Amino acid sequence: MRRDKCGICGGDGSTCRVVSGSYNERGSFGYNEVLKIPAGSANIEITQHGYGNQKEDDNYLALRNVNGEFLLNGHYQVSVFRQQISIQDTVLEYSGSDHVIERINGTGPIRTDIYLHVLSVGNLYPPDIHYEFMVPAQNVRFGYETSVTNYYWRISEHWSECSSLCQGQQKQELICVDAISSRSVTDNFCISHRPPTETRMCNIDCTIK
């Protein structure tokens, strides 16, 4: 029996909708969150087109799970070769970074939320990421219906105020984003687990007496 575009065996394609968009914000050095791909998503297609048609444009796709653990290209280690990414009972395919167009794709559906990041290093060229996937119009789980969330957390380029006038700390700020419009909204719209953010020292050119 064939799967429909929603990833449902024998389905008629009426139980899902398309989420698509692009991301080309020049991020800070390191891992910058692009979006959350929610549980139930199917026919996932993600591409990153190298800046100036270069294979090595210093932007690389990365994936994390809901616990903040890397599924792909974590800890500043990027896979050059094609590989499979196992997410519970689902497998996504990764092209490897040695291509002008870096790609992640899979039929799905995935059974848990995953987070797409871009690792930006070197010259910090703006990425050129395009994504498309199907999400269920409604999730039917455990005998009841719940609407699929249309909001996700994104790690901002901005940092919090320094915690101290001397030898303090700052955290990267999180913003809640509408997955359809890509606009920021108030935090109460995001009901998912907040992803981990980085902390850095600030006001370090001083001495505590």
mmCIF file of C-alpha atoms in Angstrom:
data_model
loop_
_atom_site.group_PDB
_atom_site.id
_atom_site.type_symbol
_atom_site.label_atom_id
_atom_site.label_comp_id
_atom_site.label_asym_id
_atom_site.label_seq_id
_atom_site.Cartn_x
_atom_site.Cartn_y
_atom_site.Cartn_z
ATOM 1 C CA MET A 1 0.000 0.000 0.000
ATOM 2 C CA ARG A 2 1.396 3.400 -0.985
ATOM 3 C CA ARG A 3 2.015 6.273 1.394
ATOM 4 C CA ASP A 4 0.364 9.583 0.536
ATOM 5 C CA LYS A 5 2.210 12.919 0.655
ATOM 6 C CA CYS A 6 1.534 13.034 4.397
ATOM 7 C CA GLY A 7 3.392 9.752 4.921
ATOM 8 C CA ILE A 8 0.182 7.856 5.722
ATOM 9 C CA CYS A 9 -0.248 4.380 4.233
ATOM 10 C CA GLY A 10 -3.357 4.383 2.046
ATOM 11 C CA GLY A 11 -4.092 8.033 2.850
ATOM 12 C CA ASP A 12 -5.590 10.559 0.441
ATOM 13 C CA GLY A 13 -3.314 13.498 1.275
ATOM 14 C CA SER A 14 -6.026 15.444 3.088
ATOM 15 C CA THR A 15 -4.611 15.119 6.598
ATOM 16 C CA CYS A 16 -1.591 17.393 6.242
ATOM 17 C CA ARG A 17 -0.405 20.763 4.985
ATOM 18 C CA VAL A 18 2.880 22.073 3.583
ATOM 19 C CA VAL A 19 5.329 24.124 5.644
ATOM 20 C CA SER A 20 8.028 25.737 3.510
ATOM 21 C CA GLY A 21 10.381 28.645 3.745
ATOM 22 C CA SER A 22 13.938 29.879 3.593
ATOM 23 C CA TYR A 23 16.587 31.134 5.983
ATOM 24 C CA ASN A 24 19.419 33.444 4.991
ATOM 25 C CA GLU A 25 20.215 35.420 8.136
ATOM 26 C CA ARG A 26 23.892 36.060 8.742
ATOM 27 C CA GLY A 27 24.362 34.405 12.127
ATOM 28 C CA SER A 28 26.968 34.557 14.837
ATOM 29 C CA PHE A 29 29.897 32.135 14.963
ATOM 30 C CA GLY A 30 28.726 28.657 15.959
ATOM 31 C CA TYR A 31 25.321 26.998 15.890
ATOM 32 C CA ASN A 32 22.320 29.138 14.917
ATOM 33 C CA GLU A 33 18.830 27.652 15.164
ATOM 34 C CA VAL A 34 16.743 27.782 11.981
ATOM 35 C CA LEU A 35 13.476 26.107 12.973
ATOM 36 C CA LYS A 36 11.768 23.245 14.745
ATOM 37 C CA ILE A 37 10.469 20.371 12.631
ATOM 38 C CA PRO A 38 7.584 18.960 14.697
ATOM 39 C CA ALA A 39 6.744 15.330 15.362
ATOM 40 C CA GLY A 40 4.552 13.937 12.585
ATOM 41 C CA SER A 41 6.375 15.795 9.802
ATOM 42 C CA ALA A 42 6.833 13.868 6.551
ATOM 43 C CA ASN A 43 8.465 14.344 3.128
ATOM 44 C CA ILE A 44 11.215 16.456 4.644
ATOM 45 C CA GLU A 45 13.482 18.295 2.192
ATOM 46 C CA ILE A 46 16.184 20.685 3.412
ATOM 47 C CA THR A 47 18.928 22.242 1.276
ATOM 48 C CA GLN A 48 21.793 24.645 1.899
ATOM 49 C CA HIS A 49 23.244 26.195 -1.269
ATOM 50 C CA GLY A 50 26.904 27.093 -0.916
ATOM 51 C CA TYR A 51 27.740 30.800 -1.020
ATOM 52 C CA GLY A 52 29.094 31.719 -4.451
ATOM 53 C CA ASN A 53 28.564 28.092 -5.567
ATOM 54 C CA GLN A 54 31.344 26.953 -3.248
ATOM 55 C CA LYS A 55 31.323 23.551 -1.580
ATOM 56 C CA GLU A 56 33.017 24.932 1.505
ATOM 57 C CA ASP A 57 31.198 28.183 2.260
ATOM 58 C CA ASP A 58 31.585 27.768 6.048
ATOM 59 C CA ASN A 59 27.857 27.073 6.555
ATOM 60 C CA TYR A 60 26.782 23.514 7.400
ATOM 61 C CA LEU A 61 23.434 21.938 8.239
ATOM 62 C CA ALA A 62 23.071 20.398 11.696
ATOM 63 C CA LEU A 63 20.292 18.634 13.602
ATOM 64 C CA ARG A 64 19.533 18.348 17.315
ATOM 65 C CA ASN A 65 16.945 16.354 19.214
ATOM 66 C CA VAL A 66 14.595 17.645 21.923
ATOM 67 C CA ASN A 67 17.239 16.977 24.577
ATOM 68 C CA GLY A 68 19.746 19.219 22.840
ATOM 69 C CA GLU A 69 21.864 16.291 21.649
ATOM 70 C CA PHE A 70 23.280 16.486 18.138
ATOM 71 C CA LEU A 71 21.992 14.089 15.501
ATOM 72 C CA LEU A 72 24.153 15.549 12.718
ATOM 73 C CA ASN A 73 27.314 17.647 12.468
ATOM 74 C CA GLY A 74 27.620 18.358 16.181
ATOM 75 C CA HIS A 75 30.542 19.592 18.262
ATOM 76 C CA TYR A 76 32.037 21.411 15.265
ATOM 77 C CA GLN A 77 32.667 18.126 13.458
ATOM 78 C CA VAL A 78 31.171 18.099 9.963
ATOM 79 C CA SER A 79 30.645 14.921 7.937
ATOM 80 C CA VAL A 80 31.980 15.157 4.393
ATOM 81 C CA PHE A 81 30.387 11.866 3.383
ATOM 82 C CA ARG A 82 26.828 10.710 2.784
ATOM 83 C CA GLN A 83 25.212 9.209 5.866
ATOM 84 C CA GLN A 84 21.918 8.102 7.366
ATOM 85 C CA ILE A 85 20.427 9.831 10.399
ATOM 86 C CA SER A 86 18.359 7.530 12.613
ATOM 87 C CA ILE A 87 15.529 9.219 14.515
ATOM 88 C CA GLN A 88 13.776 6.475 16.454
ATOM 89 C CA ASP A 89 12.214 4.300 13.707
ATOM 90 C CA THR A 90 12.726 6.885 10.935
ATOM 91 C CA VAL A 91 15.799 7.475 8.768
ATOM 92 C CA LEU A 92 16.789 10.749 7.105
ATOM 93 C CA GLU A 93 19.477 10.920 4.412
ATOM 94 C CA TYR A 94 22.322 13.437 4.541
ATOM 95 C CA SER A 95 24.304 14.239 1.392
ATOM 96 C CA GLY A 96 27.534 15.073 3.178
ATOM 97 C CA SER A 97 29.070 18.545 3.139
ATOM 98 C CA ASP A 98 31.202 17.946 0.023
ATOM 99 C CA HIS A 99 28.542 19.337 -2.320
ATOM 100 C CA VAL A 100 27.573 22.791 -3.541
ATOM 101 C CA ILE A 101 24.037 21.906 -2.443
ATOM 102 C CA GLU A 102 24.070 20.220 0.958
ATOM 103 C CA ARG A 103 20.884 18.222 1.541
ATOM 104 C CA ILE A 104 18.833 16.459 4.228
ATOM 105 C CA ASN A 105 15.761 14.558 3.114
ATOM 106 C CA GLY A 106 13.476 11.733 4.152
ATOM 107 C CA THR A 107 9.975 10.368 3.746
ATOM 108 C CA GLY A 108 9.122 10.045 7.440
ATOM 109 C CA PRO A 109 6.994 10.739 9.297
ATOM 110 C CA ILE A 110 9.277 11.479 12.233
ATOM 111 C CA ARG A 111 7.986 10.547 15.684
ATOM 112 C CA THR A 112 9.634 13.316 17.689
ATOM 113 C CA ASP A 113 10.473 16.993 17.301
ATOM 114 C CA ILE A 114 13.874 17.821 15.822
ATOM 115 C CA TYR A 115 15.652 21.153 15.496
ATOM 116 C CA LEU A 116 17.441 22.371 12.376
ATOM 117 C CA HIS A 117 20.554 24.487 12.936
ATOM 118 C CA VAL A 118 23.188 25.998 10.704
ATOM 119 C CA LEU A 119 26.809 25.857 11.838
ATOM 120 C CA SER A 120 28.483 29.093 10.720
ATOM 121 C CA VAL A 121 32.265 29.423 10.923
ATOM 122 C CA GLY A 122 35.078 31.161 9.042
ATOM 123 C CA ASN A 123 33.960 34.178 7.019
ATOM 124 C CA LEU A 124 30.354 34.008 8.287
ATOM 125 C CA TYR A 125 28.786 34.206 4.849
ATOM 126 C CA PRO A 126 24.964 34.285 4.953
ATOM 127 C CA PRO A 127 23.478 30.784 4.541
ATOM 128 C CA ASP A 128 21.005 29.944 1.781
ATOM 129 C CA ILE A 129 18.709 27.366 3.362
ATOM 130 C CA HIS A 130 15.402 26.194 1.924
ATOM 131 C CA TYR A 131 13.084 23.763 3.686
ATOM 132 C CA GLU A 132 9.796 22.045 2.983
ATOM 133 C CA PHE A 133 7.893 19.366 4.871
ATOM 134 C CA MET A 134 4.361 18.163 5.508
ATOM 135 C CA VAL A 135 2.782 18.489 8.941
ATOM 136 C CA PRO A 136 -0.448 16.797 10.013
ATOM 137 C CA ALA A 137 -3.514 19.021 10.157
ATOM 138 C CA GLN A 138 -4.304 17.267 13.414
ATOM 139 C CA ASN A 139 -2.398 14.756 15.482
ATOM 140 C CA VAL A 140 -4.469 11.792 16.663
ATOM 141 C CA ARG A 141 -2.569 10.179 19.497
ATOM 142 C CA PHE A 142 -3.572 8.200 22.529
ATOM 143 C CA GLY A 143 -7.261 8.440 21.635
ATOM 144 C CA TYR A 144 -7.594 12.213 21.535
ATOM 145 C CA GLU A 145 -6.856 15.019 19.078
ATOM 146 C CA THR A 146 -4.382 17.829 19.545
ATOM 147 C CA SER A 147 -3.573 20.620 17.124
ATOM 148 C CA VAL A 148 -0.028 20.622 15.775
ATOM 149 C CA THR A 149 1.974 23.535 17.120
ATOM 150 C CA ASN A 150 2.785 26.230 14.567
ATOM 151 C CA TYR A 151 5.376 27.943 16.762
ATOM 152 C CA TYR A 152 8.971 27.142 17.628
ATOM 153 C CA TRP A 153 11.931 28.538 19.547
ATOM 154 C CA ARG A 154 14.774 30.215 17.662
ATOM 155 C CA ILE A 155 18.095 31.200 19.198
ATOM 156 C CA SER A 156 18.505 34.945 18.676
ATOM 157 C CA GLU A 157 21.647 36.792 17.632
ATOM 158 C CA HIS A 158 21.174 38.938 20.753
ATOM 159 C CA TRP A 159 22.472 38.219 24.235
ATOM 160 C CA SER A 160 20.974 39.024 27.624
ATOM 161 C CA GLU A 161 22.304 41.876 29.756
ATOM 162 C CA CYS A 162 25.455 41.094 31.689
ATOM 163 C CA SER A 163 24.625 39.627 35.092
ATOM 164 C CA SER A 164 27.268 41.699 36.859
ATOM 165 C CA LEU A 165 29.170 44.955 36.427
ATOM 166 C CA CYS A 166 32.346 42.895 36.678
ATOM 167 C CA GLN A 167 33.061 39.274 35.692
ATOM 168 C CA GLY A 168 29.454 38.518 34.782
ATOM 169 C CA GLN A 169 27.716 36.171 32.366
ATOM 170 C CA GLN A 170 25.380 36.528 29.385
ATOM 171 C CA LYS A 171 23.022 34.029 27.782
ATOM 172 C CA GLN A 172 21.830 33.873 24.196
ATOM 173 C CA GLU A 173 18.215 34.980 24.025
ATOM 174 C CA LEU A 174 15.384 32.804 22.696
ATOM 175 C CA ILE A 175 12.549 34.137 20.577
ATOM 176 C CA CYS A 176 9.260 32.420 19.791
ATOM 177 C CA VAL A 177 8.574 32.340 16.038
ATOM 178 C CA ASP A 178 5.473 31.663 13.940
ATOM 179 C CA ALA A 179 6.453 28.786 11.610
ATOM 180 C CA ILE A 180 4.199 30.056 8.825
ATOM 181 C CA SER A 181 5.101 33.761 8.751
ATOM 182 C CA SER A 182 8.577 33.464 10.371
ATOM 183 C CA ARG A 183 7.662 36.448 12.560
ATOM 184 C CA SER A 184 8.442 36.629 16.267
ATOM 185 C CA VAL A 185 5.529 36.310 18.693
ATOM 186 C CA THR A 186 5.169 36.379 22.477
ATOM 187 C CA ASP A 187 6.755 33.492 24.377
ATOM 188 C CA ASN A 188 3.455 31.988 25.551
ATOM 189 C CA PHE A 189 2.755 30.709 22.004
ATOM 190 C CA CYS A 190 5.708 28.284 22.206
ATOM 191 C CA ILE A 191 4.704 25.291 24.295
ATOM 192 C CA SER A 192 7.688 23.091 23.406
ATOM 193 C CA HIS A 193 10.788 22.529 25.523
ATOM 194 C CA ARG A 194 13.195 25.471 25.399
ATOM 195 C CA PRO A 195 16.383 24.406 23.582
ATOM 196 C CA PRO A 196 19.718 24.917 25.357
ATOM 197 C CA THR A 197 21.565 28.175 24.699
ATOM 198 C CA GLU A 198 25.181 29.217 25.062
ATOM 199 C CA THR A 199 26.607 31.281 27.929
ATOM 200 C CA ARG A 200 29.608 33.607 27.735
ATOM 201 C CA MET A 201 31.570 35.791 30.123
ATOM 202 C CA CYS A 202 31.110 39.569 29.979
ATOM 203 C CA ASN A 203 32.613 42.695 31.581
ATOM 204 C CA ILE A 204 35.853 40.782 31.995
ATOM 205 C CA ASP A 205 38.220 43.781 31.743
ATOM 206 C CA CYS A 206 37.929 44.522 35.436
ATOM 207 C CA THR A 207 38.891 43.108 38.814
ATOM 208 C CA ILE A 208 36.577 42.305 41.713
ATOM 209 C CA LYS A 209 37.906 43.770 44.958
#
